[in-house]
Short mmCIF file of C-alpha atoms and ligand atoms in Angstrom, two decimals:
data_model
loop_
_atom_site.label_atom_id
_atom_site.label_comp_id
_atom_site.label_asym_id
_atom_site.label_seq_id
_atom_site.Cartn_x
_atom_site.Cartn_y
_atom_site.Cartn_z
CA MET O 443 -10.55 -18.53 -22.71
CA VAL O 444 -9.33 -15.04 -23.65
CA ASN O 445 -5.76 -14.43 -22.50
CA GLN O 446 -5.44 -10.68 -22.85
CA ARG O 447 -2.49 -9.34 -20.90
CA ALA O 448 -3.25 -6.40 -18.58
CA GLY O 449 -0.98 -3.46 -17.88
CA VAL O 450 -1.00 -0.06 -16.22
CA LEU O 451 -2.52 2.65 -18.43
CA GLY O 452 -2.35 5.54 -15.95
CA THR O 453 -1.44 6.34 -12.36
CA GLY O 454 -2.28 9.04 -9.82
CA HIS O 455 -1.85 9.97 -6.19
CA SER O 456 -3.06 12.43 -3.59
CA TYR O 457 -2.39 13.15 0.07
CA PRO O 458 -3.32 15.65 2.75
CA GLU O 459 -1.48 18.95 3.07
CA GLY O 460 -0.90 18.42 6.77
CA ILE O 461 2.57 17.20 7.75
CA LEU O 462 3.55 15.61 11.06
CA THR O 463 7.31 15.70 11.60
CA ASN O 464 9.43 13.55 13.89
CA ALA O 465 10.19 16.64 15.97
CA GLU O 466 6.45 17.22 16.51
CA LEU O 467 5.99 13.57 17.52
CA ALA O 468 8.81 13.93 20.03
CA ASN O 469 6.65 16.55 21.76
CA ILE O 470 3.71 14.14 22.01
CA VAL O 471 5.40 10.85 22.97
CA GLU O 472 8.76 9.74 24.35
CA THR O 473 10.74 9.41 21.11
CA SER O 474 13.30 11.34 19.07
CA ASP O 475 14.00 12.25 15.46
CA GLU O 476 17.22 10.27 15.80
CA TRP O 477 15.46 7.04 16.93
CA ILE O 478 12.73 7.24 14.28
CA THR O 479 15.20 8.04 11.49
CA THR O 480 17.68 5.30 12.31
CA ARG O 481 15.14 2.58 13.16
CA THR O 482 12.62 3.30 10.36
CA GLY O 483 13.97 5.84 7.83
CA ILE O 484 10.90 8.04 8.41
CA LYS O 485 11.33 11.83 8.77
CA GLN O 486 7.72 12.95 8.34
CA ARG O 487 4.30 11.66 7.38
CA ARG O 488 1.13 13.26 5.98
CA LYS O 489 -1.74 13.70 8.40
CA ALA O 490 -5.32 14.37 7.38
CA ALA O 491 -7.26 17.22 9.00
CA PRO O 492 -10.24 16.24 11.18
CA ASP O 493 -12.70 17.06 8.39
CA GLU O 494 -10.86 14.99 5.77
CA TYR O 495 -11.80 11.39 5.01
CA THR O 496 -10.46 8.48 2.97
CA SER O 497 -12.59 8.76 -0.20
CA LEU O 498 -11.56 12.40 -0.65
CA PHE O 499 -8.01 11.33 -1.50
CA ALA O 500 -9.08 8.11 -3.24
CA VAL O 501 -11.24 10.11 -5.67
CA ARG O 502 -8.43 12.58 -6.47
CA ALA O 503 -5.92 9.78 -7.07
CA ALA O 504 -8.35 7.75 -9.19
CA ARG O 505 -9.46 10.75 -11.24
CA GLN O 506 -5.84 11.60 -12.06
CA ALA O 507 -5.12 7.98 -13.04
CA ILE O 508 -8.20 7.85 -15.32
CA GLU O 509 -7.25 11.16 -16.99
CA ARG O 510 -3.69 9.99 -17.56
CA ALA O 511 -5.02 6.76 -19.06
CA ARG O 512 -7.00 9.06 -21.45
CA LEU O 513 -10.22 7.40 -20.43
CA ASP O 514 -13.58 8.59 -19.28
CA PRO O 515 -14.95 7.44 -15.87
CA ALA O 516 -17.76 5.73 -17.82
CA ASP O 517 -15.12 3.45 -19.44
CA ILE O 518 -14.29 1.85 -16.08
CA ASP O 519 -15.81 -1.62 -15.58
CA LEU O 520 -14.31 -2.41 -12.18
CA LEU O 521 -13.33 -0.21 -9.25
CA LEU O 522 -11.43 -1.81 -6.38
CA CYS O 523 -10.70 0.34 -3.36
CA ALA O 524 -8.11 -1.16 -1.03
CA THR O 525 -8.47 0.30 2.45
CA VAL O 526 -8.51 -0.62 6.14
CA THR O 527 -9.78 2.85 7.01
CA PRO O 528 -13.04 3.15 5.05
CA ASP O 529 -15.24 6.25 5.16
CA GLN O 530 -17.88 4.12 6.89
CA ILE O 531 -18.87 0.44 7.12
CA LEU O 532 -21.71 0.65 4.61
CA PRO O 533 -21.60 1.30 1.70
CA SER O 534 -18.07 0.43 0.64
CA THR O 535 -15.64 3.28 0.07
CA GLY O 536 -15.38 1.83 -3.46
CA CYS O 537 -19.04 2.71 -4.08
CA ILE O 538 -18.55 6.19 -2.62
CA VAL O 539 -15.56 6.74 -4.93
CA GLN O 540 -17.52 5.34 -7.87
CA ALA O 541 -20.33 7.86 -7.34
CA GLU O 542 -17.93 10.80 -6.94
CA LEU O 543 -16.09 9.85 -10.13
CA GLY O 544 -19.24 9.16 -12.13
CA ALA O 545 -17.87 5.69 -12.98
CA ASN O 546 -21.42 4.49 -13.43
CA ASN O 547 -20.61 1.36 -15.41
CA ALA O 548 -18.25 -0.09 -12.83
CA ALA O 549 -18.72 -2.81 -10.25
CA ALA O 550 -17.25 -1.30 -7.10
CA MET O 551 -16.08 -2.79 -3.83
CA ASP O 552 -13.45 -2.60 -1.11
CA ILE O 553 -10.52 -4.90 -0.53
CA VAL O 554 -9.46 -5.35 3.10
CA ALA O 555 -5.96 -6.75 2.91
CA ALA O 556 -4.08 -4.00 4.77
CA CYS O 557 -0.72 -3.06 3.21
CA SER O 558 -1.13 -5.72 0.50
CA GLY O 559 -4.54 -4.37 -0.58
CA PHE O 560 -3.27 -2.61 -3.69
CA LEU O 561 -1.40 -5.67 -5.00
CA TYR O 562 -4.40 -7.86 -4.13
CA GLY O 563 -6.49 -5.48 -6.29
CA VAL O 564 -3.99 -5.47 -9.14
CA SER O 565 -3.85 -9.26 -9.08
CA LEU O 566 -7.65 -9.60 -9.15
CA ALA O 567 -8.08 -6.95 -11.85
CA ASP O 568 -5.38 -8.66 -13.92
CA SER O 569 -7.27 -11.97 -13.76
CA MET O 570 -10.55 -10.36 -14.78
CA ILE O 571 -8.98 -8.48 -17.68
CA ARG O 572 -7.16 -11.64 -18.82
CA THR O 573 -10.42 -13.58 -18.96
CA GLY O 574 -12.24 -10.77 -20.74
CA GLN O 575 -14.69 -10.20 -17.89
CA VAL O 576 -13.69 -6.53 -17.62
CA ARG O 577 -11.73 -4.22 -19.91
CA HIS O 578 -10.72 -1.30 -17.70
CA ALA O 579 -10.21 -1.47 -13.94
CA VAL O 580 -9.22 1.17 -11.40
CA VAL O 581 -7.36 -0.05 -8.34
CA VAL O 582 -7.06 2.52 -5.55
CA GLY O 583 -5.23 2.23 -2.24
CA ALA O 584 -6.39 4.89 0.22
CA GLU O 585 -5.92 5.34 3.95
CA ILE O 586 -6.35 7.76 6.84
CA LEU O 587 -4.24 5.71 9.23
CA THR O 588 -3.46 8.58 11.60
CA GLN O 589 -7.04 8.34 12.87
CA TYR O 590 -6.39 4.78 14.11
CA VAL O 591 -3.03 5.47 15.67
CA ASP O 592 -2.65 5.62 19.43
CA TYR O 593 -0.53 8.70 20.11
CA THR O 594 0.54 7.25 23.44
CA ASP O 595 2.03 4.13 21.79
CA ARG O 596 5.43 5.20 20.51
CA GLN O 597 5.98 1.94 18.65
CA THR O 598 3.11 2.51 16.23
CA CYS O 599 2.38 6.24 16.20
CA VAL O 600 5.67 7.12 14.55
CA LEU O 601 5.10 4.80 11.59
CA PHE O 602 1.84 5.60 9.88
CA GLY O 603 0.73 8.32 7.45
CA ASP O 604 -2.20 9.18 5.19
CA GLY O 605 -2.73 9.30 1.42
CA ALA O 606 -4.00 7.54 -1.67
CA GLY O 607 -2.64 6.17 -4.91
CA ALA O 608 -4.36 4.66 -7.93
CA ALA O 609 -3.69 2.81 -11.15
CA VAL O 610 -5.89 2.15 -14.18
CA LEU O 611 -5.38 -1.29 -15.66
CA GLY O 612 -6.40 -2.33 -19.13
CA PRO O 613 -5.41 -4.44 -22.11
CA VAL O 614 -1.84 -4.00 -23.40
CA ASP O 615 0.21 -5.74 -26.08
CA ASN O 616 3.76 -6.12 -27.45
CA GLY O 617 4.91 -8.19 -24.49
CA ARG O 618 4.08 -5.45 -22.01
CA GLY O 619 1.93 -5.71 -18.88
CA ILE O 620 1.70 -7.99 -15.87
CA LEU O 621 3.97 -11.01 -16.33
CA ALA O 622 3.25 -12.69 -13.01
CA SER O 623 1.43 -12.00 -9.76
CA LYS O 624 0.89 -13.86 -6.52
CA ILE O 625 -1.03 -13.05 -3.33
CA LYS O 626 -1.02 -14.91 -0.01
CA SER O 627 -2.26 -14.62 3.57
CA ASP O 628 -1.95 -16.32 6.95
CA GLY O 629 -4.65 -15.38 9.46
CA ARG O 630 -2.86 -17.21 12.25
CA TYR O 631 -0.74 -14.08 12.63
CA GLU O 632 -3.81 -11.88 13.23
CA GLU O 633 -2.55 -10.38 16.48
CA GLN O 634 0.75 -9.19 15.05
CA LEU O 635 -1.03 -6.15 13.60
CA TYR O 636 -4.67 -5.58 14.35
CA SER O 637 -7.36 -3.32 15.68
CA PRO O 638 -9.51 -5.44 18.01
CA GLY O 639 -12.44 -3.13 18.75
CA GLY O 640 -15.30 -1.56 16.83
CA GLY O 641 -16.62 -4.57 14.91
CA THR O 642 -19.12 -7.30 15.78
CA ARG O 643 -16.68 -9.28 17.97
CA LYS O 644 -15.76 -6.42 20.28
CA LYS O 645 -18.60 -4.01 19.70
CA PRO O 646 -18.03 -0.28 19.86
CA THR O 647 -19.01 0.98 23.31
CA ALA O 648 -17.91 3.89 25.48
CA GLU O 649 -15.62 1.40 27.27
CA THR O 650 -13.91 0.04 24.13
CA LEU O 651 -13.42 3.60 22.90
CA ALA O 652 -11.95 4.70 26.21
CA ALA O 653 -9.68 1.63 26.25
CA GLY O 654 -8.46 2.49 22.74
CA ASP O 655 -9.50 -0.91 21.35
CA HIS O 656 -10.07 0.65 17.93
CA TYR O 657 -6.41 1.66 17.63
CA PHE O 658 -3.80 -0.39 15.76
CA LYS O 659 -1.79 -2.73 17.97
CA MET O 660 1.43 -4.15 16.63
CA LYS O 661 4.12 -6.62 17.59
CA GLY O 662 6.65 -4.79 15.46
CA ASN O 663 9.64 -6.91 16.18
CA GLU O 664 8.01 -10.21 15.20
CA LEU O 665 6.31 -8.65 12.19
CA PHE O 666 9.63 -7.33 10.95
CA LYS O 667 11.10 -10.81 10.46
CA VAL O 668 7.97 -12.25 8.83
CA ALA O 669 7.76 -9.20 6.53
CA VAL O 670 11.33 -9.58 5.26
CA ARG O 671 11.02 -13.34 4.76
CA SER O 672 7.59 -13.20 3.05
CA MET O 673 8.35 -10.30 0.70
CA ALA O 674 11.62 -11.85 -0.43
CA GLU O 675 10.04 -15.29 -0.89
CA ILE O 676 7.03 -14.15 -2.90
CA SER O 677 9.21 -11.87 -5.03
CA ARG O 678 11.39 -14.84 -5.93
CA GLU O 679 8.27 -16.85 -6.75
CA VAL O 680 6.92 -14.31 -9.26
CA LEU O 681 10.37 -13.87 -10.81
CA GLU O 682 10.61 -17.62 -11.25
CA GLN O 683 7.06 -17.81 -12.62
CA ALA O 684 7.97 -15.23 -15.28
CA GLY O 685 11.42 -16.69 -15.93
CA VAL O 686 13.10 -13.41 -14.99
CA LYS O 687 16.33 -12.95 -13.03
CA ALA O 688 16.55 -10.42 -10.19
CA ALA O 689 19.47 -8.84 -12.05
CA ASP O 690 17.08 -7.88 -14.87
CA ILE O 691 14.72 -5.87 -12.65
CA SER O 692 14.82 -2.18 -13.58
CA LEU O 693 12.93 -0.99 -10.52
CA PHE O 694 11.80 -2.63 -7.29
CA ILE O 695 8.94 -0.88 -5.47
CA PRO O 696 8.43 -2.51 -2.08
CA HIS O 697 5.71 -1.60 0.40
CA GLN O 698 7.14 1.22 2.49
CA ALA O 699 6.96 -0.19 6.04
CA ASN O 700 10.47 0.42 7.28
CA GLN O 701 13.64 1.38 5.42
CA ARG O 702 15.43 -1.48 7.16
CA ILE O 703 12.81 -3.96 5.83
CA THR O 704 13.24 -2.52 2.32
CA GLU O 705 17.03 -2.90 2.50
CA ALA O 706 16.87 -6.40 3.96
CA VAL O 707 14.47 -7.57 1.21
CA ALA O 708 16.59 -5.94 -1.52
CA ASP O 709 19.65 -7.63 -0.06
CA ARG O 710 17.97 -11.06 -0.05
CA LEU O 711 16.89 -10.57 -3.66
CA ASN O 712 20.31 -9.25 -4.61
CA VAL O 713 18.82 -6.05 -6.07
CA ASP O 714 21.10 -3.04 -5.76
CA LEU O 715 19.60 -0.16 -3.76
CA SER O 716 20.01 2.15 -6.80
CA ARG O 717 17.16 0.10 -8.34
CA VAL O 718 14.94 0.23 -5.25
CA TYR O 719 12.43 3.05 -4.73
CA SER O 720 11.97 4.53 -1.29
CA ASN O 721 9.79 7.44 -0.21
CA ILE O 722 9.36 6.34 3.40
CA ALA O 723 11.26 9.41 4.62
CA VAL O 724 8.42 11.70 3.51
CA HIS O 725 5.33 9.47 3.69
CA GLY O 726 5.95 6.90 6.41
CA ASN O 727 3.83 3.76 6.08
CA THR O 728 0.55 4.50 4.27
CA SER O 729 -0.55 0.83 4.11
CA SER O 730 -2.51 0.07 0.93
CA ALA O 731 -1.65 3.52 -0.49
CA SER O 732 2.08 3.04 -0.19
CA ILE O 733 2.84 1.15 -3.42
CA PRO O 734 0.50 3.13 -5.72
CA ILE O 735 1.80 6.45 -4.36
CA ALA O 736 5.37 5.23 -4.95
CA LEU O 737 4.48 3.94 -8.42
CA ASP O 738 2.99 7.27 -9.46
CA GLU O 739 5.94 9.20 -8.04
CA CYS O 740 8.26 6.99 -10.12
CA VAL O 741 6.18 7.61 -13.26
CA GLU O 742 6.13 11.37 -12.62
CA ALA O 743 9.88 11.44 -12.02
CA GLY O 744 10.56 9.50 -15.24
CA ARG O 745 12.10 6.60 -13.31
CA ILE O 746 10.12 4.06 -15.33
CA LYS O 747 10.60 3.79 -19.09
CA GLU O 748 8.77 1.66 -21.61
CA GLY O 749 10.11 -1.89 -21.54
CA ASP O 750 11.37 -1.67 -17.94
CA LEU O 751 10.78 -4.62 -15.63
CA VAL O 752 9.06 -3.39 -12.48
CA LEU O 753 8.67 -5.59 -9.40
CA MET O 754 6.31 -4.63 -6.57
CA ALA O 755 6.04 -6.52 -3.28
CA SER O 756 4.00 -5.99 -0.14
CA PHE O 757 3.40 -7.29 3.35
CA GLY O 758 0.79 -6.24 5.91
CA GLY O 759 -1.71 -6.99 8.64
CA GLY O 760 -3.71 -10.20 8.34
CA VAL O 761 -1.03 -11.16 7.63
CA THR O 762 -1.13 -10.71 3.89
CA TRP O 763 1.57 -10.47 1.28
CA GLY O 764 1.92 -10.32 -2.48
CA ALA O 765 4.09 -9.50 -5.46
CA VAL O 766 3.46 -8.32 -9.00
CA LEU O 767 5.99 -8.27 -11.83
CA MET O 768 5.30 -6.24 -14.95
CA ARG O 769 6.95 -5.04 -18.10
CA TRP O 770 6.15 -1.34 -18.45
O1 UT7 F 1300 3.07 -2.32 7.12
C1 UT7 F 1300 2.87 -3.52 7.82
C2 UT7 F 1300 4.14 -4.14 8.12
N1 UT7 F 1300 4.81 -3.39 9.15
C3 UT7 F 1300 5.88 -3.88 9.67
O2 UT7 F 1300 6.28 -4.95 9.24
C4 UT7 F 1300 6.55 -3.15 10.78
C5 UT7 F 1300 7.69 -3.97 11.25
N2 UT7 F 1300 8.32 -3.50 12.45
C6 UT7 F 1300 9.13 -2.42 12.49
O3 UT7 F 1300 9.25 -1.66 11.56
C7 UT7 F 1300 9.95 -2.24 13.73
O4 UT7 F 1300 9.85 -3.39 14.52
C8 UT7 F 1300 9.59 -0.99 14.59
C9 UT7 F 1300 10.00 0.27 13.88
C10 UT7 F 1300 8.12 -0.98 14.87
C11 UT7 F 1300 10.35 -1.04 15.91
O5 UT7 F 1300 11.75 -1.09 15.66
P1 UT7 F 1300 12.67 -2.16 16.37
O6 UT7 F 1300 14.03 -1.90 15.93
O7 UT7 F 1300 12.09 -3.51 16.09
O8 UT7 F 1300 12.54 -1.76 17.88
P2 UT7 F 1300 12.08 -2.67 19.09
O9 UT7 F 1300 10.62 -2.90 19.05
O10 UT7 F 1300 12.98 -3.86 19.16
O11 UT7 F 1300 12.43 -1.72 20.30
C12 UT7 F 1300 13.77 -1.37 20.64
C13 UT7 F 1300 13.71 -0.35 21.70
C14 UT7 F 1300 12.77 -0.69 22.86
O12 UT7 F 1300 13.34 -0.22 24.06
P3 UT7 F 1300 14.08 -1.22 25.04
O13 UT7 F 1300 13.05 -2.24 25.44
O14 UT7 F 1300 15.22 -1.79 24.27
O15 UT7 F 1300 14.50 -0.32 26.15
C15 UT7 F 1300 11.54 0.11 22.55
O16 UT7 F 1300 10.79 0.42 23.69
O17 UT7 F 1300 13.24 0.89 21.16
C16 UT7 F 1300 12.14 1.35 21.95
N3 UT7 F 1300 11.24 2.08 21.08
C17 UT7 F 1300 11.35 3.39 20.85
N4 UT7 F 1300 12.20 4.31 21.32
C18 UT7 F 1300 12.04 5.57 20.88
C19 UT7 F 1300 10.19 1.59 20.36
N5 UT7 F 1300 9.61 2.59 19.68
C20 UT7 F 1300 10.31 3.71 19.95
C21 UT7 F 1300 10.19 5.06 19.55
N6 UT7 F 1300 11.10 5.94 20.04
N7 UT7 F 1300 9.25 5.46 18.69
#
């Protein structure tokens, strides 16, 4: 069996121009900038215009990542698009992105793992590169969450934003690349974060639309505790798997769900906040796009240098969670 280590060759991100501030939300629902800032760390989020759709941003992010990897779209063998807000049910947003990019040699599909979708994709791409089944993979996380947010539910509508991030993975050497990865899920927690209507179980009808069954429903308080516990636990597991101490991590990029979750996880892992990346103030929670957007922002800002140990961890609806440790 080939055991070729995979690493990130290029990253990219894209998001809508539209911005929805806390002050604007306070005009729509009973909330305040003060509550949102202190309870979540969010100040604003990006919001797509009515004529914008998920693949638009996915394509831009993926194209940038492919260019930065100095590859041609035809070099891509696998395209994984993590999203819970696809353009449409059929075909997959992955196939739509593939066609737009001209990545004609790729197998393309979607990954539905909510906020963990990007790390699920990275983990799967890593396995396929390791075994020699593919050479170059693009993993995109892309969402238009604001379309599925109920702007009368103040607990959820303040959290979510739109955008896309992407990474190209391929063979790397000299001890670089993905050292360990782990993904997990527990469907028994389905109703902690879900959108019950619009599928085959609760079919889309005028009634389900009027009742808002297609909107995200969340038991935020319960989810909070599970998120902190799961992200810390799985992070420790990948560190142990790779024989790395938390003190050696150069940068921790957690899923951006809530600044208080980020700080609680960092505290449990004993990683100083100076080594933890946070962009939640400007993006809010963009689900599967959150980690790849953050990763690309770190690359652009020069916060990751060759040889750095980067830990990424996520938690989301399903529930799903995962962690990936890599040497840059
Ligand atoms: O990405 C997937 C993973 N996502 C998560 O894991 C999200 C996890 N959950 C959270 O981030 C937090 O639970 C929330 C931000 C959603 C809520 O924060 P919280 O500190 O857990 O608030 P809470 O639900 O305990 O509510 C406290 C109070 C309640 O009022 P009462 O009952 O004490 O009078 C809420 O009604 O805050 C109220 N509240 C708000 N007030 C103003 C809830 N949302 C708002 C709001 N503005 N937007």
